[in-house]
Amino acid sequence: MLSTMRFKIIAIILCFTLSVLGKSISEKQTDPDWWKHAVFYQIYPRSFKDSNNDGDGDLKGILQKLSHLKDAGVDALWMSPIMESPQVDQGYDISDYYTIDSIFGNMDDLKNLIHEVHELGLRVILDFVPNHTSDQHEWFKASENGTEEYKDYYVWVDGTPDKPPNNWLSNFRGSAWTWSEKRQQYYLHQFMEQQPDLNYRHPKVHEEMKNILRYYMDLGIDGFRIDAMLCAYEDEELRDEPRSYLPGVGPDESKYLLHIYTNHQPETYELLYEWRQFVDEYAEKHNVETKVLMTEASGTFNQTIYYYGHPDGSTLGAHFCFNFFLIENFNLNISNAYDIMRIVYNWVDDLPKIFIPNWVIGNHDNRRAATRYGPDDRDGWNMLAQLLPGIAVTYNGEEFGQEDGEVTYEQGQDPSARNRSIFEQVSRDFERTPLQWDNTTNAGFNEGAKTWLPVSKKYHELNLASQLDENELSHYNIYKTLVQKRQESPARIGTTDIWALSEDSFVLKRSYENKHIVLAFKLGWHNHTEEESILIPGISCENGTIALTNVGSNYTIGSSVNLQDLKLRPHESLVLDITC
Ligand SMILES: *[C@@H]1O[C@H](CO)[C@@H](O)[C@H](O)[C@H]1NC(C)=O
Ligand SMILES: *[C@@H]1O[C@H](CO)[C@@H](O)[C@H](O)[C@H]1NC(C)=O
Ligand SMILES: *[C@@H]1O[C@H](CO)[C@@H](O)[C@H](O)[C@H]1NC(C)=O
Ligand SMILES: *[C@@H]1O[C@H](CO)[C@@H](O)[C@H](O)[C@H]1NC(C)=O
Ligand SMILES: *[C@@H]1O[C@H](CO)[C@@H](O)[C@H](O)[C@H]1NC(C)=O
Ligand SMILES: *[C@@H]1O[C@H](CO)[C@@H](O)[C@H](O)[C@H]1NC(C)=O
Ligand SMILES: *[C@@H]1O[C@H](CO)[C@@H](O)[C@H](O)[C@H]1NC(C)=O
Ligand SMILES: *[C@@H]1O[C@H](CO)[C@@H](O)[C@H](O)[C@H]1NC(C)=O
Ligand SMILES: CC(=O)N[C@H]1CO[C@H](CO)[C@@H](O)[C@@H]1O
Ligand SMILES: [Ca+2]
Ligand SMILES: [Ca+2]
């Protein structure tokens, strides 16, 4: 009796403590490994859903559409930056890390969103931009002002107005140095001049960043996606970078130089390892679920994996570092099925086993997957991204095959493309047009008022609502089925093999015991028009069952096929269940 009582009191105190800590984390969210096989869904907030009809997507809009994420079956959402910003670089220029930009709502909206996301059993990841602030941030104003406390928050270097300290270039063209009349010094900016780089050689900056991470973890945020990590540190000696000699690249363009002194510096990895330790300690101390760090740092394979941590596992970094290889190392004009095979083997076999591979086929910086890989192949690419081992990342709209929008130079908003002659080539506006929810005015993004970027004209035919009917094969239904299929043993914990059968076709096989999930995909590139016979290597049995096809395939889902007589037409992709 007494002991039951004591137990109850302890239980009450425990519950009380947990709720006081403000972790609105329900019981189902206590899996420390939840991220290891998760689908992360990237929301571009300004383009997702506009709740108040002012033309910009917002947090209340995301709230209204949470049921869609639940329906799609994804595990977590990651929002591109929502903190206060002059929006010179669409929120990647933050002027106050502790305030939500009024475009998107306010801190209460965020708290509410976190709560609702958790209620649905999902997680929410915040974009964290540590390399630079906006030039409108109070720190920068004070730093430029010479205010003692903030003097060294940024990278200031002596010089004369006509001679920058070295040849470093901004990612967005031109010198990475801007002269400050006020301070009579140069400041560094690896991006726009309105995005001054923070100085990580100053201990106070480390402290500030940890305070920000702690603040949002206290609110219940489940992790951070770290922006532009590769740029955190620069060479202390400010050495000139060598030329790349890439053909057709002008001296103003970032690619003119090899960024050996401004990207992937050794201290940059150390900084990330420090943050990993910080969030791990936080989770342990507060007895909450793993706080996940995912980081953006495109580079070579070796440069990329060190962001995960030391390959021997002695030091950990991000839980995963985005694998952009299927985007960046893949040029539709020249790449083929052998390249896909190589990229997959690279990430599956060469990644130290303690790390989890991840697959990204689109984001807000690259043309949409459906456009880039070709609209006829969009289902096949979703099949690939979802059936590969580890983590899948989906850029909003990919789940129903949204294509690039149509944006003119006059309508464009991307600062990196404010030059007419290069607009088509570099603008990131095309992949950022509003999400196409349905066939009402403005695709259901808002109620028909203006929109910050034009809604694609394709929305009448290409929208989510038209793909919801479960009796009809649609891009969205295919995506949903794939996300469910990830839970089956072969996809979740099975072995991985991939074979290019020709330039144009490949087979991916995931196997667990006698069960196999096989993707057979004929890309249909380089104007291949003929049917191709597909023999699945390493399978001895006669028959398989069609689990899924692309939209437009002649194969019937649920039917049995003779594996000795499998033929694919260009752009056809099949997922097969095989038991033997
Ligand atoms: C600039 O410096 C002056 C004098 O030190 C100080 O009064 C002012 O508050 C500073 N402004 C900012 C934005 O820090
Ligand atoms: C891989 O990258 C790490 C971190 O930059 C570096 O220490 C190591 O020497 C590199 N190894 C190779 C083989 O390039
Ligand atoms: C592919 O080739 C076309 C036509 O030559 C060219 O316009 C386009 O820029 C190329 N795409 C890439 C990614 O190189
Ligand atoms: C725009 O780009 C073209 C081609 O790269 C270049 O020649 C021109 O100087 C640029 N104009 C501006 C205003 O940056
Ligand atoms: C709009 O979409 C709805 C539901 O998806 C559909 O029933 C209707 O026929 C569509 N109307 C037009 C004009 O396409
Ligand atoms: C495919 O055919 C089209 C139309 O004939 C042509 O424009 C294109 O260059 C061809 N592409 C390749 C990769 O051969
Ligand atoms: C394969 O399918 C064919 C036709 O449906 C059937 O006759 C045959 O028995 C099946 N073979 C096996 C091994 O299941
Ligand atoms: C698939 O169906 C289309 C339309 O019915 C037909 O034209 C085509 O020949 C079929 N292809 C195969 C491989 O059966
Ligand atoms: C992929 C990605 O998030 N890229 C971002 C990198 O950082 C710059 C500057 O913050 C942004 O403009 C990019 O969108
Ligand atoms: Ca709005
Ligand atoms: Ca930096």
XYZ file of C-alpha atoms and ligand atoms in Angstrom:
708
model
C 0.000 0.000 0.000
C 2.613 2.421 1.162
C 4.987 1.495 -1.627
C 2.237 1.986 -4.241
C 1.616 5.368 -2.776
C 5.282 6.213 -2.891
C 5.431 5.047 -6.476
C 2.503 7.273 -7.354
C 4.099 10.278 -5.759
C 7.347 9.657 -7.572
C 5.421 9.236 -10.804
C 3.578 12.487 -10.241
C 6.801 14.335 -9.484
C 8.367 12.842 -12.587
C 5.478 13.858 -14.827
C 5.466 17.278 -13.263
C 9.189 17.740 -13.829
C 8.864 16.662 -17.441
C 5.987 19.008 -18.143
C 7.656 21.908 -16.365
C 10.615 21.448 -18.651
C 8.148 22.245 -21.390
C 8.890 19.201 -23.536
C 5.584 18.609 -25.198
C 6.985 15.287 -26.280
C 4.456 12.522 -26.239
C 5.295 9.025 -25.168
C 5.680 7.680 -28.665
C 8.566 10.051 -29.257
C 11.144 8.337 -27.173
C 13.103 6.463 -29.786
C 16.706 7.668 -29.758
C 17.209 6.204 -33.209
C 14.122 7.709 -34.810
C 16.192 9.669 -37.321
C 18.137 6.718 -38.679
C 15.516 5.617 -41.145
C 13.445 8.754 -41.305
C 11.984 10.738 -44.170
C 12.766 14.412 -43.629
C 10.471 16.779 -45.460
C 11.852 20.199 -46.334
C 9.341 23.018 -46.180
C 10.170 26.255 -47.926
C 7.914 28.366 -45.678
C 7.382 31.350 -47.918
C 6.023 29.131 -50.690
C 4.176 26.483 -48.712
C 0.838 27.926 -47.620
C -0.290 31.505 -47.074
C -2.872 31.612 -44.261
C -3.568 35.351 -44.268
C -3.586 36.070 -47.968
C -0.679 38.539 -47.956
C 1.240 36.646 -50.603
C 3.800 34.959 -48.354
C 3.547 31.501 -46.861
C 3.602 31.454 -43.060
C 3.646 29.295 -39.917
C -0.136 29.232 -39.587
C -0.212 27.989 -43.166
C 2.146 25.148 -42.272
C -0.111 24.356 -39.325
C -3.096 24.103 -41.657
C -1.261 21.613 -43.819
C 0.207 19.341 -41.165
C -2.382 16.707 -41.989
C -0.819 16.455 -45.436
C 2.561 15.574 -43.927
C 0.925 12.999 -41.715
C -0.903 11.555 -44.706
C 2.289 11.441 -46.777
C 3.876 9.457 -43.961
C 7.014 11.535 -43.445
C 8.704 11.543 -40.027
C 9.974 15.068 -39.632
C 9.697 18.458 -41.212
C 12.522 20.896 -41.636
C 11.678 24.521 -42.279
C 13.973 26.840 -44.193
C 14.782 29.961 -42.109
C 11.914 31.691 -40.318
C 13.847 34.026 -38.019
C 13.749 37.790 -38.341
C 15.422 38.865 -41.536
C 15.456 41.701 -44.060
C 14.960 38.817 -46.572
C 17.827 39.934 -48.754
C 18.676 36.232 -49.119
C 15.245 34.810 -48.271
C 15.836 34.464 -44.558
C 19.426 33.251 -44.790
C 20.344 36.727 -43.544
C 19.169 36.770 -39.934
C 18.891 40.027 -38.012
C 17.569 38.492 -34.784
C 17.855 34.800 -33.917
C 15.297 35.104 -31.116
C 12.449 36.591 -33.125
C 10.286 34.993 -35.801
C 10.051 37.135 -38.907
C 6.671 38.854 -39.089
C 6.228 37.445 -42.618
C 5.910 34.028 -41.004
C 4.169 34.922 -37.731
C 5.517 35.096 -34.213
C 7.050 32.985 -31.475
C 3.635 31.824 -30.283
C 2.897 30.504 -33.748
C 6.118 28.525 -33.605
C 5.337 27.147 -30.138
C 1.919 26.181 -31.336
C 3.343 24.518 -34.417
C 5.885 22.535 -32.371
C 3.084 21.375 -30.117
C 0.838 20.275 -32.977
C 3.670 18.564 -34.827
C 4.447 16.535 -31.715
C 0.797 15.697 -31.225
C 0.892 14.070 -34.646
C 3.967 12.067 -33.679
C 6.208 14.023 -36.060
C 9.340 16.048 -35.348
C 10.344 19.536 -36.346
C 13.783 20.729 -37.374
C 14.794 24.366 -37.567
C 17.173 25.882 -40.080
C 20.150 27.345 -38.258
C 22.361 29.870 -40.052
C 25.608 30.235 -38.105
C 28.126 31.358 -40.739
C 26.816 34.868 -41.058
C 24.166 37.271 -39.821
C 22.395 40.046 -41.620
C 24.215 43.388 -41.700
C 21.083 44.629 -39.897
C 21.811 42.432 -36.863
C 22.556 44.481 -33.730
C 25.848 42.617 -33.350
C 27.021 43.808 -36.728
C 25.890 47.379 -36.174
C 27.746 47.449 -32.870
C 30.758 45.715 -34.373
C 30.981 48.145 -37.257
C 30.606 50.878 -34.715
C 33.672 49.597 -32.872
C 31.670 48.900 -29.678
C 34.166 47.016 -27.531
C 31.979 44.027 -26.678
C 31.141 43.253 -30.321
C 34.300 44.491 -32.000
C 35.546 40.990 -32.884
C 32.226 39.295 -33.638
C 32.976 39.537 -37.378
C 36.028 39.110 -39.588
C 37.507 42.614 -39.884
C 40.759 43.200 -41.765
C 42.810 46.307 -42.460
C 43.268 47.589 -45.988
C 42.570 50.516 -48.225
C 39.280 51.078 -50.042
C 40.806 50.203 -53.397
C 42.621 47.041 -52.323
C 40.796 44.137 -50.640
C 42.922 41.967 -48.333
C 43.065 39.062 -50.776
C 41.414 37.505 -53.840
C 38.594 35.637 -52.085
C 35.259 35.653 -53.883
C 31.689 35.653 -52.622
C 29.469 32.695 -53.498
C 27.181 35.284 -55.042
C 29.816 36.935 -57.316
C 32.451 39.558 -56.750
C 34.885 40.095 -53.916
C 34.146 38.500 -50.546
C 35.303 41.753 -48.919
C 33.368 44.966 -48.423
C 34.922 48.182 -47.204
C 33.251 49.827 -44.225
C 33.586 53.600 -44.279
C 32.538 53.708 -40.664
C 35.122 51.294 -39.360
C 37.729 51.953 -42.068
C 38.271 48.235 -42.434
C 37.107 45.396 -44.637
C 34.647 42.790 -43.470
C 34.335 39.312 -44.912
C 31.182 37.908 -46.500
C 31.200 34.531 -48.198
C 27.690 35.329 -49.458
C 26.035 38.735 -50.071
C 27.626 41.873 -48.666
C 24.504 42.073 -46.469
C 25.583 38.740 -44.923
C 28.781 39.432 -42.937
C 30.611 36.293 -41.756
C 30.827 35.749 -38.016
C 34.271 35.351 -36.502
C 34.537 31.912 -34.903
C 38.007 32.704 -33.617
C 36.202 34.785 -30.999
C 34.966 32.654 -28.058
C 31.917 34.882 -27.459
C 30.524 33.889 -30.855
C 30.603 30.220 -29.820
C 28.696 31.119 -26.698
C 26.097 33.137 -28.588
C 25.442 30.237 -30.952
C 25.042 27.757 -28.126
C 22.590 30.101 -26.450
C 20.523 30.110 -29.612
C 20.580 26.314 -29.887
C 19.587 26.001 -26.229
C 16.775 28.513 -26.599
C 15.124 26.513 -29.372
C 15.755 23.163 -27.735
C 13.989 24.556 -24.677
C 11.029 25.263 -26.960
C 11.004 21.610 -27.965
C 12.689 21.803 -31.378
C 13.923 18.328 -32.338
C 17.054 19.364 -34.137
C 18.762 21.740 -36.508
C 19.678 21.822 -40.123
C 22.912 23.776 -40.245
C 23.339 26.073 -43.196
C 26.566 26.673 -45.107
C 28.620 24.782 -42.535
C 31.550 24.451 -44.922
C 32.136 28.220 -44.770
C 32.410 28.594 -40.999
C 36.154 29.179 -40.784
C 38.617 30.704 -43.202
C 42.386 30.517 -43.365
C 43.800 32.622 -40.557
C 46.663 33.830 -42.745
C 44.179 35.018 -45.398
C 46.135 33.339 -48.199
C 45.012 33.925 -51.793
C 43.106 31.048 -53.337
C 44.427 29.438 -56.529
C 42.549 29.623 -59.821
C 40.332 26.763 -60.919
C 40.844 27.311 -64.660
C 37.311 26.049 -65.258
C 36.347 26.904 -68.831
C 33.849 29.719 -69.339
C 33.979 30.972 -65.776
C 34.534 34.704 -65.357
C 36.819 36.260 -62.696
C 33.772 37.484 -60.739
C 32.289 34.056 -60.321
C 32.896 31.977 -57.251
C 33.981 29.003 -59.354
C 36.907 31.036 -60.710
C 38.876 29.983 -57.619
C 39.495 26.724 -55.775
C 38.183 27.334 -52.288
C 40.950 25.667 -50.376
C 41.173 28.461 -47.794
C 37.501 29.357 -47.335
C 35.741 25.966 -47.392
C 36.116 22.820 -45.244
C 38.826 24.242 -42.961
C 39.978 21.891 -40.160
C 38.558 24.192 -37.439
C 35.166 24.044 -39.160
C 34.895 20.330 -38.403
C 35.924 20.962 -34.815
C 33.170 23.544 -34.470
C 30.564 21.067 -35.636
C 31.910 18.416 -33.253
C 31.554 20.973 -30.458
C 27.890 21.549 -31.359
C 27.189 17.820 -31.512
C 28.571 17.442 -28.029
C 26.454 20.368 -26.913
C 23.145 18.981 -28.210
C 23.961 15.461 -26.981
C 24.670 16.806 -23.513
C 21.471 18.790 -23.611
C 19.402 15.721 -24.509
C 21.066 13.678 -21.821
C 20.779 16.324 -19.139
C 17.097 16.957 -19.826
C 16.360 13.326 -20.545
C 14.787 14.077 -23.901
C 15.010 12.432 -27.271
C 18.066 12.815 -29.525
C 18.385 16.322 -30.977
C 19.329 15.774 -34.576
C 21.923 17.813 -36.449
C 21.879 17.690 -40.220
C 24.312 19.798 -42.118
C 24.822 21.290 -45.510
C 28.391 21.112 -46.769
C 28.802 19.997 -50.336
C 32.251 18.789 -51.204
C 34.114 15.660 -52.156
C 33.098 12.427 -50.497
C 35.971 12.648 -48.012
C 35.215 16.265 -47.169
C 31.586 15.364 -46.675
C 31.992 12.370 -44.378
C 34.167 14.259 -41.895
C 31.085 16.346 -41.107
C 29.527 13.137 -39.829
C 32.482 12.811 -37.508
C 35.791 11.040 -37.455
C 35.523 7.869 -39.584
C 36.663 5.749 -36.655
C 33.730 7.045 -34.645
C 35.902 8.631 -31.957
C 34.336 12.056 -32.494
C 30.845 12.679 -33.792
C 29.621 15.589 -35.887
C 26.252 15.940 -37.580
C 23.898 12.961 -37.479
C 24.119 13.297 -41.209
C 25.597 15.588 -43.787
C 23.480 16.009 -46.908
C 24.474 13.801 -49.776
C 24.075 16.066 -52.810
C 25.794 13.634 -55.175
C 22.609 12.658 -57.018
C 22.167 16.370 -57.734
C 25.645 17.770 -58.145
C 27.537 14.830 -59.591
C 24.798 14.072 -61.996
C 24.464 15.988 -65.230
C 21.469 14.876 -67.246
C 23.257 15.535 -70.519
C 26.185 13.249 -69.872
C 25.444 11.048 -66.865
C 23.988 7.581 -67.114
C 22.984 4.530 -65.097
C 26.640 3.679 -64.377
C 26.997 7.025 -62.623
C 23.991 6.286 -60.437
C 25.523 2.924 -59.565
C 28.845 4.529 -58.636
C 27.216 7.193 -56.458
C 25.147 4.603 -54.613
C 28.116 2.284 -54.009
C 30.178 5.231 -52.887
C 27.658 6.136 -50.206
C 26.691 2.615 -49.241
C 30.067 0.860 -49.244
C 32.567 3.627 -48.543
C 30.665 5.386 -45.785
C 31.965 4.082 -42.447
C 29.358 1.666 -41.093
C 28.714 3.774 -38.006
C 27.292 6.525 -40.216
C 23.885 6.510 -41.900
C 23.652 7.305 -45.610
C 21.139 9.872 -46.831
C 19.630 10.697 -50.204
C 18.629 14.099 -51.498
C 17.218 14.671 -54.984
C 16.045 18.269 -54.621
C 16.050 21.399 -52.494
C 15.468 25.134 -52.686
C 18.792 25.703 -54.438
C 18.372 23.352 -57.388
C 15.855 22.939 -60.168
C 13.033 20.667 -59.061
C 13.694 16.947 -59.411
C 10.752 16.453 -61.792
C 12.209 19.064 -64.135
C 15.880 18.289 -63.683
C 15.622 14.527 -64.215
C 12.750 14.919 -66.681
C 9.009 14.728 -65.886
C 8.724 11.192 -67.275
C 11.233 9.916 -64.750
C 9.916 11.594 -61.606
C 8.376 8.450 -60.105
C 11.491 6.402 -60.761
C 13.644 8.929 -58.926
C 11.316 8.977 -55.933
C 11.510 5.175 -55.917
C 15.280 5.356 -55.889
C 15.483 7.982 -53.128
C 13.015 6.134 -50.903
C 14.277 2.593 -51.403
C 17.951 3.273 -50.808
C 19.151 2.538 -47.272
C 19.145 5.193 -44.554
C 17.564 8.621 -44.577
C 15.508 10.165 -47.384
C 15.019 13.906 -47.744
C 12.049 15.233 -49.710
C 11.763 18.823 -50.917
C 8.179 20.045 -50.646
C 6.246 19.264 -53.808
C 8.473 16.333 -54.805
C 5.925 13.984 -53.251
C 3.458 14.811 -56.002
C 5.914 15.595 -58.757
C 5.725 19.387 -58.849
C 7.834 20.842 -61.643
C 9.725 24.137 -61.870
C 7.570 27.228 -62.126
C 7.797 29.964 -64.759
C 9.444 33.131 -63.468
C 10.583 36.116 -65.519
C 13.574 38.272 -64.690
C 11.200 41.040 -63.519
C 9.350 38.665 -61.188
C 12.527 37.072 -59.816
C 13.366 37.442 -56.132
C 16.642 35.565 -55.802
C 19.459 38.010 -55.070
C 22.060 35.687 -56.543
C 20.370 36.144 -59.932
C 19.912 39.906 -60.118
C 21.661 40.050 -63.445
C 19.556 39.542 -66.541
C 22.217 37.835 -68.576
C 22.631 35.000 -66.098
C 19.110 34.854 -64.654
C 17.941 31.621 -66.325
C 21.167 29.914 -65.470
C 21.542 30.805 -61.792
C 18.157 31.897 -60.448
C 16.736 29.696 -57.702
C 13.260 31.178 -58.125
C 12.005 28.405 -60.419
C 12.059 25.749 -57.687
C 10.593 28.177 -55.145
C 7.229 29.017 -56.722
C 4.197 28.334 -54.481
C 3.152 24.791 -53.753
C 0.385 23.500 -55.988
C -2.244 22.198 -53.604
C -5.328 22.155 -55.830
C -6.918 23.706 -58.910
C -8.528 26.740 -57.243
C -7.088 30.219 -57.840
C -3.391 30.390 -56.971
C -3.329 26.602 -56.621
C -4.767 26.853 -53.116
C -1.597 28.568 -51.879
C -3.816 31.456 -50.818
C -7.243 32.769 -51.669
C -6.265 34.490 -54.839
C -4.447 37.586 -53.679
C -0.928 38.347 -54.959
C 1.834 35.814 -54.395
C 5.502 36.583 -53.715
C 6.551 34.493 -56.710
C 4.099 33.643 -59.479
C 2.150 30.400 -59.191
C 3.138 28.012 -61.962
C 0.615 27.843 -64.786
C 0.930 24.075 -64.686
C -1.108 23.915 -61.495
C -4.419 23.284 -63.279
C -3.191 19.820 -64.261
C -0.421 19.293 -61.735
C -1.618 19.623 -58.156
C -1.915 17.499 -55.048
C -5.729 17.387 -54.861
C -5.991 15.766 -58.269
C -3.718 12.954 -57.093
C -5.459 11.945 -53.897
C -7.864 9.362 -55.340
C -6.504 6.069 -54.085
C -8.013 4.148 -56.962
C -5.904 5.979 -59.464
C -2.166 5.661 -59.802
C -0.630 9.092 -59.170
C 2.786 10.468 -58.322
C 1.543 11.117 -54.807
C 0.092 7.647 -54.281
C 3.351 6.176 -55.489
C 5.260 8.336 -53.014
C 2.979 7.352 -50.151
C 3.309 3.672 -50.944
C 7.088 4.022 -51.081
C 7.217 5.680 -47.688
C 5.227 2.768 -46.278
C 7.385 0.263 -48.083
C 10.451 1.682 -46.312
C 9.157 -0.030 -43.187
C 9.416 -3.532 -44.684
C 12.515 -5.409 -43.555
C 14.390 -5.496 -46.880
C 14.109 -1.703 -47.206
C 14.668 -0.987 -43.549
C 17.516 -3.249 -42.633
C 18.305 -5.263 -45.754
C 21.475 -5.448 -47.809
C 21.913 -3.171 -50.811
C 23.056 -4.044 -54.318
C 22.834 -2.017 -57.470
C 23.734 -2.939 -61.044
C 23.742 -0.774 -64.118
C 22.570 -3.110 -66.895
C 23.260 -0.603 -69.649
C 23.806 3.136 -69.905
C 20.080 3.455 -69.643
C 18.893 1.053 -66.971
C 19.721 -0.180 -63.524
C 18.437 -2.548 -60.887
C 18.505 -1.826 -57.155
C 18.011 -4.823 -54.891
C 17.367 -4.672 -51.164
C 17.307 -8.079 -49.508
C 16.548 -9.456 -46.107
C 16.599 -13.234 -45.650
C 14.517 -14.572 -48.557
C 12.628 -11.338 -49.196
C 13.704 -8.860 -51.825
C 12.461 -5.459 -52.863
C 13.764 -4.692 -56.333
C 13.653 -1.443 -58.268
C 14.115 -1.767 -62.025
C 14.377 1.583 -63.786
C 14.944 2.406 -67.442
C 15.892 6.043 -67.565
C 15.033 6.635 -71.194
C 17.811 9.145 -71.730
C 19.903 9.853 -74.757
C 16.847 9.171 -76.877
C 16.747 5.468 -76.237
C 13.428 4.353 -77.629
C 13.549 0.575 -77.562
C 12.259 -1.790 -74.981
C 14.980 -3.415 -72.937
C 15.081 -6.865 -71.363
C 15.915 -6.694 -67.687
C 17.550 -9.620 -65.918
C 17.802 -9.146 -62.186
C 21.195 -10.412 -61.037
C 21.352 -12.792 -58.107
C 17.718 -13.848 -58.213
C 17.002 -17.480 -58.932
C 13.239 -17.635 -58.685
C 10.840 -17.516 -61.562
C 8.225 -14.968 -60.560
C 7.839 -11.694 -58.793
C 4.935 -9.456 -57.865
C 4.603 -5.915 -59.116
C 4.402 -3.757 -56.001
C 4.493 -0.410 -57.766
C 4.927 1.109 -61.208
C 5.461 4.614 -62.482
C 2.454 6.526 -63.820
C 2.083 5.397 -67.430
C 3.525 1.913 -67.106
C 1.671 -0.957 -68.742
C 2.407 -3.318 -65.882
C -0.386 -3.851 -63.388
C 0.226 -3.431 -59.682
C -0.415 -6.677 -57.837
C 0.154 -8.866 -60.872
C 2.727 -11.600 -61.055
C 5.523 -11.357 -63.633
C 7.915 -13.852 -65.065
C 11.343 -12.562 -64.098
C 12.949 -14.214 -67.124
C 10.805 -12.081 -69.370
C 10.873 -8.639 -67.820
C 10.925 -5.803 -70.329
C 11.008 -2.086 -69.634
C 10.172 0.743 -71.963
C 12.043 4.073 -71.713
C 11.101 5.971 -68.518
C 9.455 2.899 -67.022
C 10.206 1.972 -63.411
C 8.949 -0.991 -61.406
C 9.163 -2.011 -57.787
C 8.947 -5.780 -57.396
C 8.402 -7.971 -54.370
C 10.281 -11.201 -54.750
C 10.451 -14.075 -52.302
C 13.015 -16.796 -52.778
C 27.562 53.142 -31.744
O 28.505 53.726 -30.871
C 27.975 54.759 -30.053
C 29.117 55.364 -29.269
O 29.927 54.334 -28.717
C 26.897 54.197 -29.159
O 26.313 55.222 -28.425
C 25.821 53.541 -30.028
O 24.863 52.899 -29.220
C 26.437 52.525 -30.940
N 25.463 51.984 -31.821
C 25.250 50.665 -31.901
C 24.211 50.213 -32.866
O 25.857 49.861 -31.231
C 39.926 13.550 -45.634
O 39.498 14.733 -44.958
C 40.039 14.915 -43.688
C 39.388 16.136 -43.079
O 39.591 17.256 -43.897
C 41.558 15.030 -43.786
O 42.086 15.151 -42.486
C 42.110 13.780 -44.462
O 43.493 13.943 -44.674
C 41.429 13.544 -45.797
N 41.851 12.291 -46.361
C 42.066 12.123 -47.655
C 42.443 10.746 -48.075
O 41.946 13.022 -48.449
C 22.465 20.274 -71.223
O 22.560 20.597 -72.584
C 21.753 21.689 -72.974
C 21.799 21.822 -74.476
O 23.121 21.706 -74.929
C 22.282 22.938 -72.242
O 21.487 24.054 -72.582
C 22.183 22.692 -70.753
O 22.743 23.782 -70.052
C 22.916 21.426 -70.359
N 22.622 21.141 -68.988
C 23.573 20.935 -68.100
C 23.115 20.624 -66.709
O 24.738 20.962 -68.368
C 26.056 40.407 -65.581
O 26.657 39.216 -66.074
C 27.398 39.423 -67.264
C 27.835 38.056 -67.793
O 28.504 37.311 -66.810
C 28.586 40.347 -66.960
O 29.325 40.569 -68.113
C 28.037 41.654 -66.403
O 29.100 42.472 -66.000
C 27.107 41.421 -65.224
N 26.483 42.664 -64.848
C 26.406 43.078 -63.597
C 25.698 44.370 -63.355
O 26.888 42.428 -62.661
C -10.593 20.629 -59.917
O -10.235 19.595 -59.021
C -11.338 18.869 -58.536
C -10.839 17.927 -57.433
O -9.555 17.479 -57.691
C -11.995 18.151 -59.693
O -13.094 17.429 -59.244
C -12.417 19.179 -60.739
O -12.904 18.512 -61.874
C -11.259 20.058 -61.137
N -11.733 21.146 -61.995
C -11.097 21.526 -63.073
C -11.700 22.678 -63.826
O -10.085 20.981 -63.458
C 17.264 13.795 -78.257
O 16.459 14.164 -79.351
C 16.096 15.524 -79.365
C 15.101 15.735 -80.493
O 15.526 15.087 -81.649
C 17.362 16.349 -79.519
O 17.035 17.726 -79.496
C 18.282 16.067 -78.351
O 19.505 16.749 -78.510
C 18.573 14.567 -78.243
N 19.274 14.334 -76.995
C 20.340 13.543 -76.904
C 20.963 13.450 -75.558
O 20.788 12.936 -77.834
C 4.945 -18.316 -62.006
O 3.770 -17.788 -62.571
C 3.181 -18.642 -63.535
C 2.035 -17.898 -64.192
O 1.351 -17.107 -63.261
C 2.727 -19.937 -62.837
O 2.186 -20.829 -63.796
C 3.926 -20.599 -62.191
O 3.530 -21.713 -61.436
C 4.648 -19.623 -61.266
N 5.908 -20.201 -60.797
C 6.239 -20.251 -59.532
C 7.562 -20.885 -59.216
O 5.538 -19.763 -58.651
C 1.781 0.123 -73.546
O 0.531 0.677 -73.789
C 0.496 1.625 -74.821
C -0.874 2.231 -74.866
O -1.857 1.263 -74.676
C 0.869 0.926 -76.127
O 0.913 1.895 -77.168
C 2.227 0.293 -75.976
O 2.563 -0.450 -77.117
C 2.270 -0.611 -74.773
N 3.624 -1.054 -74.567
C 3.910 -2.289 -74.215
C 5.354 -2.560 -73.982
O 3.096 -3.134 -74.049
C 21.295 24.359 -49.787
C 21.285 25.626 -48.988
O 20.655 25.715 -47.966
N 21.963 26.643 -49.451
C 22.049 27.890 -48.752
C 23.455 28.088 -48.353
O 23.633 29.265 -47.707
C 23.326 30.399 -48.478
C 23.596 31.586 -47.621
O 23.063 31.418 -46.357
C 21.892 30.336 -48.951
O 21.668 31.364 -49.872
C 21.622 29.022 -49.627
O 20.251 28.907 -49.915
Ca 1.072 35.063 -45.151
Ca 32.804 31.965 -42.299
